[in-house]
PDB file of C-alpha atoms in Angstrom:
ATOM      1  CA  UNK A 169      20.497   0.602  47.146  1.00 69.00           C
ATOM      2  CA  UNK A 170      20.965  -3.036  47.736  1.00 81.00           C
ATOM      3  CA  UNK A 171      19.441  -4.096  50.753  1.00 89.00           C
ATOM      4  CA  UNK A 172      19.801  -7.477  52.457  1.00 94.00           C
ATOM      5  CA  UNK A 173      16.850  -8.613  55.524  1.00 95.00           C
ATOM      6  CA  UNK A 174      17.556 -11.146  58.022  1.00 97.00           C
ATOM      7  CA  UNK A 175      14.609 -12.734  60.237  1.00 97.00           C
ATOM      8  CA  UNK A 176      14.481 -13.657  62.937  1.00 97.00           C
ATOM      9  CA  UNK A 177      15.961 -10.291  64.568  1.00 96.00           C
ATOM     10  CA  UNK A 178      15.822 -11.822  68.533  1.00 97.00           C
ATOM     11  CA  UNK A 179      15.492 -15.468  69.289  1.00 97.00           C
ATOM     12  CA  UNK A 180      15.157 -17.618  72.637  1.00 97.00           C
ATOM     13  CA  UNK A 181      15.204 -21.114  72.244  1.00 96.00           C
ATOM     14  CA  UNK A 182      15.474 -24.140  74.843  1.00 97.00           C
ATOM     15  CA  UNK A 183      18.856 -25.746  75.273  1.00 97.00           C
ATOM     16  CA  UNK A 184      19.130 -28.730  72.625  1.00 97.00           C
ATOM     17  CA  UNK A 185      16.645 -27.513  70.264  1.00 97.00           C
ATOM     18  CA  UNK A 186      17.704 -26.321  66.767  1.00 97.00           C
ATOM     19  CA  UNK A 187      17.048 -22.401  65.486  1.00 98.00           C
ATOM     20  CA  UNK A 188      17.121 -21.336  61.766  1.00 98.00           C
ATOM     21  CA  UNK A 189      18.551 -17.684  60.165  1.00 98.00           C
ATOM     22  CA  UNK A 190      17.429 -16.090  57.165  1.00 97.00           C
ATOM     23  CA  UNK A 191      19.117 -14.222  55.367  1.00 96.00           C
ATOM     24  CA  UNK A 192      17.606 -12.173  51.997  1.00 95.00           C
ATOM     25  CA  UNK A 193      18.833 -10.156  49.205  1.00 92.00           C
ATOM     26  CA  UNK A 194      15.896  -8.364  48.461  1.00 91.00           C
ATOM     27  CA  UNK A 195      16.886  -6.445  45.454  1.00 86.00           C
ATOM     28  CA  UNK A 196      19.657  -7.799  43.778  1.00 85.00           C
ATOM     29  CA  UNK A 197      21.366 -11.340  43.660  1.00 86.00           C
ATOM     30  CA  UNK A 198      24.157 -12.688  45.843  1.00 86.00           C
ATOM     31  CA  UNK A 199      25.694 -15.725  44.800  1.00 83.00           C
ATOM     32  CA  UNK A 200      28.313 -15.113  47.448  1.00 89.00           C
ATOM     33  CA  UNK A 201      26.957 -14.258  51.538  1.00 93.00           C
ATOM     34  CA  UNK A 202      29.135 -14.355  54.382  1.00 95.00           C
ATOM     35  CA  UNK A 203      28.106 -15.469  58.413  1.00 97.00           C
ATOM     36  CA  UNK A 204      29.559 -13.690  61.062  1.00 97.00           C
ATOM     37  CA  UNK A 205      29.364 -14.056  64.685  1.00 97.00           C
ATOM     38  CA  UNK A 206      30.030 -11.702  67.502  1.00 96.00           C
ATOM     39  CA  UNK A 207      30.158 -11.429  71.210  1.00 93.00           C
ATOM     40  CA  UNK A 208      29.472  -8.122  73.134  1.00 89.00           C
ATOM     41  CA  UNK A 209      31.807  -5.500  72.569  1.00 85.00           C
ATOM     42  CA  UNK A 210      33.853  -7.505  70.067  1.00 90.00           C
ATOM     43  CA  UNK A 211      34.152  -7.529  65.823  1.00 93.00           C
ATOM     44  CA  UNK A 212      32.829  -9.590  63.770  1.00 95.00           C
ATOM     45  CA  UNK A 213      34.288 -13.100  63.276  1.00 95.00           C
ATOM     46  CA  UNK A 214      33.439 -14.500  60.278  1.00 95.00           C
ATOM     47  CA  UNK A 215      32.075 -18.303  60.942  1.00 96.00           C
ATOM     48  CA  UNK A 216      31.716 -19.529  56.919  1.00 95.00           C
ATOM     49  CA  UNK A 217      31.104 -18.002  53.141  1.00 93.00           C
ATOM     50  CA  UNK A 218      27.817 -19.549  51.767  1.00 90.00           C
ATOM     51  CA  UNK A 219      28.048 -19.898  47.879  1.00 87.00           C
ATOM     52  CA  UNK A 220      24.911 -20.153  46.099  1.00 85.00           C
ATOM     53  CA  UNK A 221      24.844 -24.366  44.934  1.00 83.00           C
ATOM     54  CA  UNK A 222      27.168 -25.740  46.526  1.00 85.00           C
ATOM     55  CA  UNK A 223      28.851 -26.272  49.710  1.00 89.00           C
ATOM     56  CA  UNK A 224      29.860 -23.710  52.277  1.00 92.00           C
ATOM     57  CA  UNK A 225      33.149 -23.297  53.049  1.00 93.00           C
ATOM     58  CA  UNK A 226      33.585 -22.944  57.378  1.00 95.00           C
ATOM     59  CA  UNK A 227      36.458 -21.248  58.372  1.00 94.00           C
ATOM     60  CA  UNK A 228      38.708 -22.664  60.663  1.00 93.00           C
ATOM     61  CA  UNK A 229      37.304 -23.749  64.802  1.00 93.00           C
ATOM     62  CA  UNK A 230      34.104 -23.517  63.055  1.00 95.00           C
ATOM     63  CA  UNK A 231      31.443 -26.748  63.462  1.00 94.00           C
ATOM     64  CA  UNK A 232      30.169 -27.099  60.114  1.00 93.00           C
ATOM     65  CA  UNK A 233      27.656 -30.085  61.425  1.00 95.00           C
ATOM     66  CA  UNK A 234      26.717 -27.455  64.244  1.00 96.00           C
ATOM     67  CA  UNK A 235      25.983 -24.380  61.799  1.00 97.00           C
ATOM     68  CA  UNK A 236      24.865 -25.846  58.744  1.00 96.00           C
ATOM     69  CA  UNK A 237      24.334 -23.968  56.121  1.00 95.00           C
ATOM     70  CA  UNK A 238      22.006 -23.842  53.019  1.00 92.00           C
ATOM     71  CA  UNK A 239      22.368 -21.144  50.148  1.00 90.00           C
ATOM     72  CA  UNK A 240      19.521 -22.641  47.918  1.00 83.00           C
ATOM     73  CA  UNK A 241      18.844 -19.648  45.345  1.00 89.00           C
ATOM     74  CA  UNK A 242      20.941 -16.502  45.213  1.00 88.00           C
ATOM     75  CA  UNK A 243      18.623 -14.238  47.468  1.00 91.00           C
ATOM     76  CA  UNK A 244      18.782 -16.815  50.067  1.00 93.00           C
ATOM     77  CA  UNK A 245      20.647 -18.342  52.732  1.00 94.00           C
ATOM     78  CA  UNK A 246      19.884 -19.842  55.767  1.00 96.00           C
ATOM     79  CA  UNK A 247      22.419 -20.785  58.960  1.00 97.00           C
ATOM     80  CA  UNK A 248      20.712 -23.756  61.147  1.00 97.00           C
ATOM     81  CA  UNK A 249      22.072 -23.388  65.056  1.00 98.00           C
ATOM     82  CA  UNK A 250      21.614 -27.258  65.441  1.00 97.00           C
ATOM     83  CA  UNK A 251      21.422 -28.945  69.255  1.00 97.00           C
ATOM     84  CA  UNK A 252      21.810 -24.648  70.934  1.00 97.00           C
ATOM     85  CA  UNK A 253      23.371 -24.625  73.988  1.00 96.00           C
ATOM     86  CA  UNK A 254      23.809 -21.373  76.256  1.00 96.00           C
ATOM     87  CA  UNK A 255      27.435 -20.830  74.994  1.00 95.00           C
ATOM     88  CA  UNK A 256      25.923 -20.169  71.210  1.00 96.00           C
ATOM     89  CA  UNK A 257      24.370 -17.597  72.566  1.00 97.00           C
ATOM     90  CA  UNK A 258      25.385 -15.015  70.377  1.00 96.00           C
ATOM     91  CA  UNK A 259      24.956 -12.017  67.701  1.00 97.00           C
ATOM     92  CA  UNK A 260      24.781 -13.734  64.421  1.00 98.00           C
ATOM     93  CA  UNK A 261      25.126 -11.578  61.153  1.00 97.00           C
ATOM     94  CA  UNK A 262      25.140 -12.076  57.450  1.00 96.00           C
ATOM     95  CA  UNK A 263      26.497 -10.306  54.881  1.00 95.00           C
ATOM     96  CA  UNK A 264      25.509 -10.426  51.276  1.00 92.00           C
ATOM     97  CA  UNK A 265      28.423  -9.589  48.122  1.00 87.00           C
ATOM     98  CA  UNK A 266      27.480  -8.338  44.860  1.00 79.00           C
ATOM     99  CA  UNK A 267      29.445  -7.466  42.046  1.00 71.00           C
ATOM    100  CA  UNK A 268      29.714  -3.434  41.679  1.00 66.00           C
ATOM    101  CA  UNK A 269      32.047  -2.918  38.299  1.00 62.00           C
ATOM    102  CA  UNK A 270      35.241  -4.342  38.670  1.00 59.00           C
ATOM    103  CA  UNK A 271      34.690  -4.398  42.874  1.00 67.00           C
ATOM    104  CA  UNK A 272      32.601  -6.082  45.190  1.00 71.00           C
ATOM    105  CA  UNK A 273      30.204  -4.280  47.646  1.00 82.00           C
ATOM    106  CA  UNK A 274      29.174  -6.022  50.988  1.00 89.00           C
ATOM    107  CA  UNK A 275      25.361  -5.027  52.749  1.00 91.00           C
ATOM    108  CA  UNK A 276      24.557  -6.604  56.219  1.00 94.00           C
ATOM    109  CA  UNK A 277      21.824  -7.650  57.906  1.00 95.00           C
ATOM    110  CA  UNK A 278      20.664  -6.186  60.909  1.00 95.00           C
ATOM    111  CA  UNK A 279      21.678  -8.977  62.865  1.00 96.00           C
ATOM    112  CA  UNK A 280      20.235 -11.622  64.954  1.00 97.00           C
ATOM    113  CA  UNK A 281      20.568 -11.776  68.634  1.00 97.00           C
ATOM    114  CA  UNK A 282      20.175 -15.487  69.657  1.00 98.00           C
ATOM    115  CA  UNK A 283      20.068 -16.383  73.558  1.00 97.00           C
ATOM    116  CA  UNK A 284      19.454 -19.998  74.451  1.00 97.00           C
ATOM    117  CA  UNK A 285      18.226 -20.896  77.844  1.00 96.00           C
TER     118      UNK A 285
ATOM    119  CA  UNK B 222      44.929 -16.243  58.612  1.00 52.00           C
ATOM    120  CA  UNK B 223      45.234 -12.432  57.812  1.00 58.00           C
ATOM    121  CA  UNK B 224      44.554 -10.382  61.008  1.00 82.00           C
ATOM    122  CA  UNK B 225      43.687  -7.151  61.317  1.00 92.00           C
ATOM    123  CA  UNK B 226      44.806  -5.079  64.509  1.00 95.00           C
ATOM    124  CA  UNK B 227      42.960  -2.132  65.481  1.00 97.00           C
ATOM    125  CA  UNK B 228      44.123   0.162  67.829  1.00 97.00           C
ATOM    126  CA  UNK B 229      43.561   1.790  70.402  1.00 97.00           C
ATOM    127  CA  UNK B 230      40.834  -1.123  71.427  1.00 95.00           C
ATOM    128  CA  UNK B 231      38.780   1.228  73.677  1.00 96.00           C
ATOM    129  CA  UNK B 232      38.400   5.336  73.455  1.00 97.00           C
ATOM    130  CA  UNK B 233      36.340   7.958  76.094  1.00 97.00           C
ATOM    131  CA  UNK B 234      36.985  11.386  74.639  1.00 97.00           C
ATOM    132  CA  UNK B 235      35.197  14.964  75.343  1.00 97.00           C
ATOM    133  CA  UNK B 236      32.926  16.263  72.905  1.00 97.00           C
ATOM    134  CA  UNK B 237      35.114  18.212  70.358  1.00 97.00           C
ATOM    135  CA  UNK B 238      38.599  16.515  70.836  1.00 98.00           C
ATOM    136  CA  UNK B 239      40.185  14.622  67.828  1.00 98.00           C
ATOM    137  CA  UNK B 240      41.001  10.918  67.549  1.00 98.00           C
ATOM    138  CA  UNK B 241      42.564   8.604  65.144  1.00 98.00           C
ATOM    139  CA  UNK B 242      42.048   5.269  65.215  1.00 98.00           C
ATOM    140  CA  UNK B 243      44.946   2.483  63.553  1.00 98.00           C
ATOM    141  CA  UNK B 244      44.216  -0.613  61.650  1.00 97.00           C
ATOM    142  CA  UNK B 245      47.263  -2.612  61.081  1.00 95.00           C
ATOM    143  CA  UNK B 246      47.979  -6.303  58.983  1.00 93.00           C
ATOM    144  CA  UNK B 247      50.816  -8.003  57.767  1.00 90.00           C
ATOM    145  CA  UNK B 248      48.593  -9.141  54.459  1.00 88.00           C
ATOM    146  CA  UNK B 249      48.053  -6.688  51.690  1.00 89.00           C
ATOM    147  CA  UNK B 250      44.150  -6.315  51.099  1.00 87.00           C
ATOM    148  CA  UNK B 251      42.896  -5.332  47.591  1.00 85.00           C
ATOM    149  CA  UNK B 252      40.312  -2.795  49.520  1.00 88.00           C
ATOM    150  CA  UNK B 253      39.738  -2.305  52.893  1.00 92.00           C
ATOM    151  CA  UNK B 254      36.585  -0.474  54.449  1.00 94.00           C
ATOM    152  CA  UNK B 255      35.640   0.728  57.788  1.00 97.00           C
ATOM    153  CA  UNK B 256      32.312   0.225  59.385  1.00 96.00           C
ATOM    154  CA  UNK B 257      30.608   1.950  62.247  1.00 96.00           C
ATOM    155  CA  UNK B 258      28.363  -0.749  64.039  1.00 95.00           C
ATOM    156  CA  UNK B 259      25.510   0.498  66.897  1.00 92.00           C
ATOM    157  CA  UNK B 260      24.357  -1.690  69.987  1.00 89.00           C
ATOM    158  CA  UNK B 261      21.977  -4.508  68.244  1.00 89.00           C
ATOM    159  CA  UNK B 262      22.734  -3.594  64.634  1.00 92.00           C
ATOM    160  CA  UNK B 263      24.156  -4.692  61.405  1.00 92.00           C
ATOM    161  CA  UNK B 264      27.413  -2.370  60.637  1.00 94.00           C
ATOM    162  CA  UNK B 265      27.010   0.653  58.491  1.00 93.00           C
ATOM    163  CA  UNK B 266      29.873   1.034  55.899  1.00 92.00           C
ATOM    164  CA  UNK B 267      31.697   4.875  56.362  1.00 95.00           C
ATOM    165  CA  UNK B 268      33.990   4.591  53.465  1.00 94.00           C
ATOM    166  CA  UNK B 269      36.262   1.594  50.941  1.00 92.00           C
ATOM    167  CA  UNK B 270      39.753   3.000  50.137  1.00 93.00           C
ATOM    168  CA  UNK B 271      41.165   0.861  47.419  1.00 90.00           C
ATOM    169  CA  UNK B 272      44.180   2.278  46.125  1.00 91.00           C
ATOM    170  CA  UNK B 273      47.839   2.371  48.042  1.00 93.00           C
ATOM    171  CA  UNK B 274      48.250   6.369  49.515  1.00 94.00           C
ATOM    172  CA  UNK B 275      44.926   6.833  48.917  1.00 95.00           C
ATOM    173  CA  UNK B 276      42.877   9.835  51.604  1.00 97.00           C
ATOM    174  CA  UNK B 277      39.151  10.007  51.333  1.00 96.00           C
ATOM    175  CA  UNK B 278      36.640  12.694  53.798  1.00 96.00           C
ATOM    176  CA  UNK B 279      33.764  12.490  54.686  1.00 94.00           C
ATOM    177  CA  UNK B 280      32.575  15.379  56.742  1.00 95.00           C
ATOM    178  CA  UNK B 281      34.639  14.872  59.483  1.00 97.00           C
ATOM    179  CA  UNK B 282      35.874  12.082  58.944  1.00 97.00           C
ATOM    180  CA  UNK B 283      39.637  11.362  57.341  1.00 98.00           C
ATOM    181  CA  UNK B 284      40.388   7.709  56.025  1.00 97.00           C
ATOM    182  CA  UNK B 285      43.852   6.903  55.077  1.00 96.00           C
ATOM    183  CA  UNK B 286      44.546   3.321  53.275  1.00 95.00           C
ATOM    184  CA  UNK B 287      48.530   2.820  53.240  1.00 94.00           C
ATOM    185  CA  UNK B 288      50.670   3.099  50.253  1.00 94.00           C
ATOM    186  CA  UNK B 289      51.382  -1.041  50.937  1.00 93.00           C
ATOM    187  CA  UNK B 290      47.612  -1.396  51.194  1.00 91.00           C
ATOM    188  CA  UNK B 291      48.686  -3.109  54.478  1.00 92.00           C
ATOM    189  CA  UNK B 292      47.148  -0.398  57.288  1.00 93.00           C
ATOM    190  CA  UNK B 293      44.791   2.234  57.534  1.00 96.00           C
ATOM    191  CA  UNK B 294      43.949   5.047  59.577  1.00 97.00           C
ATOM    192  CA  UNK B 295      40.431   6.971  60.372  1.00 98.00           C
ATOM    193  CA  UNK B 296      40.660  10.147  61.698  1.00 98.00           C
ATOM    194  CA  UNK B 297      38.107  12.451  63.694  1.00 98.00           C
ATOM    195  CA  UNK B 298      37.894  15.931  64.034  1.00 98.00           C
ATOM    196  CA  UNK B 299      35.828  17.871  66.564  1.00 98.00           C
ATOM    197  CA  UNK B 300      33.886  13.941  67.764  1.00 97.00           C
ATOM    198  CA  UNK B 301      30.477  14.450  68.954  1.00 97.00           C
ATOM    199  CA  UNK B 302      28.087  12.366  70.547  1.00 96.00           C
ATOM    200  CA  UNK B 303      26.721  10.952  67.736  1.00 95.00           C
ATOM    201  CA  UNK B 304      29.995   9.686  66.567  1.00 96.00           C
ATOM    202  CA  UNK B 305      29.845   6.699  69.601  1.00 96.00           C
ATOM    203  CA  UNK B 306      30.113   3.345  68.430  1.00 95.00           C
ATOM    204  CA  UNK B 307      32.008   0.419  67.120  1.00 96.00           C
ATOM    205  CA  UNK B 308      34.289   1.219  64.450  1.00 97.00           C
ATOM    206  CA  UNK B 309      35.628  -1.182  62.561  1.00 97.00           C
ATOM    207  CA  UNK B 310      38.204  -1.860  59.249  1.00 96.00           C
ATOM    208  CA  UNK B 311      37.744  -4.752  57.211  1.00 95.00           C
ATOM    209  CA  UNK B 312      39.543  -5.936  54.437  1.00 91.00           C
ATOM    210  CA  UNK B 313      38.902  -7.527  51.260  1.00 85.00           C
ATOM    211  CA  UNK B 314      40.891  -9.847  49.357  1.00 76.00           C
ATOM    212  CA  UNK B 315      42.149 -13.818  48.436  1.00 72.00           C
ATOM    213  CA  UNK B 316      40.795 -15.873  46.343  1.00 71.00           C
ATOM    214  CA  UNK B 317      36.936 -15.600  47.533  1.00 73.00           C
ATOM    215  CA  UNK B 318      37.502 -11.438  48.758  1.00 77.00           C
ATOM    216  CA  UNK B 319      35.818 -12.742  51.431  1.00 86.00           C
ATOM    217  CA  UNK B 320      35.368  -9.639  54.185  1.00 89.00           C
ATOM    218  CA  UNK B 321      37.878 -10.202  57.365  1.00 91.00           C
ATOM    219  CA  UNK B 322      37.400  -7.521  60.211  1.00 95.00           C
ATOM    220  CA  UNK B 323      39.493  -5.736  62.924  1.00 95.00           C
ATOM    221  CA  UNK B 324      39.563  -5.933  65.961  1.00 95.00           C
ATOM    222  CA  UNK B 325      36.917  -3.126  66.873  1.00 96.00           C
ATOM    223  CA  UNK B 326      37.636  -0.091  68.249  1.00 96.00           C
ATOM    224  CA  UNK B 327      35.003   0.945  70.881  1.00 96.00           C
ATOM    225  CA  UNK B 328      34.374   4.775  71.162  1.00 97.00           C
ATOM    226  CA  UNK B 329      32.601   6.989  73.348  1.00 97.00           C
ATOM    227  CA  UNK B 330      32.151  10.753  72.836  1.00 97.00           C
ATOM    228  CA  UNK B 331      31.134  12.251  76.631  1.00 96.00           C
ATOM    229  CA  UNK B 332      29.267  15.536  75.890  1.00 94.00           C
TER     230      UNK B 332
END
């Protein structure tokens, strides 16, 4: 089945620095991913849909010069926490889309669990 | 926006009551799926229902998808342990079918 890995799975970084999410569809290709966020005990709010070539499209409240974005090839895209501060501490997750017949299918990642001290 | 409103927002049960748990929008999805999500994971889709009046099982587990494709219901029988966790409905659709989710629905099965 299609499977989709995101690295780092836990990260602590220093206020002000910047941290970068993977995000890989190993076995089939995505030209479409998705990057959701999530606080404890909430769902999943979905921050911006990375298209493979061009540019991503943030949904609304969402910092587009804070999370950039980069979907360079279509098994990978990459979110970029620039300048981290404690309140982007968070539970970052992306989610890959792939054509199945005439519907799409969605796989996650496993997450990433980002605390900045 | 489309929203989707889950409800109830938080569930403690006994081991071998039922539940069901409501997802509810004003927008019409072309699918809509529901996820169970652990502590510290990615979620784990249970089930897409893609057609209005539509009732798929699995196991013990009953998922409705309204005849407006507008709500959707996921019913437990007999919950166990095991069935703790997040569960939550998304739904697909607009121009990009990108993947909106519910609110979450937080259950715990007390043995």
């Amino acid at each position: 089945g299609a499977v989709v890995s995101q690295h780092p799975s836990r990260v602590i970084c220093k206020s002000g620095t910047s941290v970068k999410i993977e995000c890989r569809s190993l076995d089939f290709q995505a030209t479409t991913m998705f990057w959701y966020r999530q606080f404890p005990k909430q769902s999943l709010m979905l921050m911006a849909t990375s298209n493979e070539g061009s540019k991503a499209t943030y949904e609304q409240g969402v910092e587009k010069d804070k999370f950039l974005i980069n979907h360079a090839s279509l098994t990978l895209s990459t979110l970029t926490v620039t300048s981290a501060h404690p309140e982007d501490s968070s539970f970052y997750i992306c989610s890959a889309r792939a054509q199945r017949g005439l519907r799409f299918g969605y796989t996650f990642g496993s997450g990433t669990r980002l605390t900045v001290v | 926006t489309q929203l989707l409103e889950q409800s109830p927002q938080f569930l403690s049960i006994q081991e071998g009551e039922n539940l069901t748990v409501y997802c509810n929008s004003s927008s019409v999805f072309s699918s809509l799926q529901w996820y169970r999500q652990e502590p510290g994971e990615g979620p784990v889709l249970l089930v897409t229902v893609v057609t209005g009046g539509e009732v798929k099982k699995l196991k013990r587990l009953t998922f409705q998808f309204g005849d407006a494709r507008k709500d959707s219901s996921l019913h437990i029988t007999a919950a166990q342990p095991g069935d703790t966790g997040l569960y939550l409905c998304a739904g697909a659709g607009g121009a990009t079918n990108k993947l909106i989710f519910g609110t979450g629905t937080l259950l715990a099965v007390q043995p």
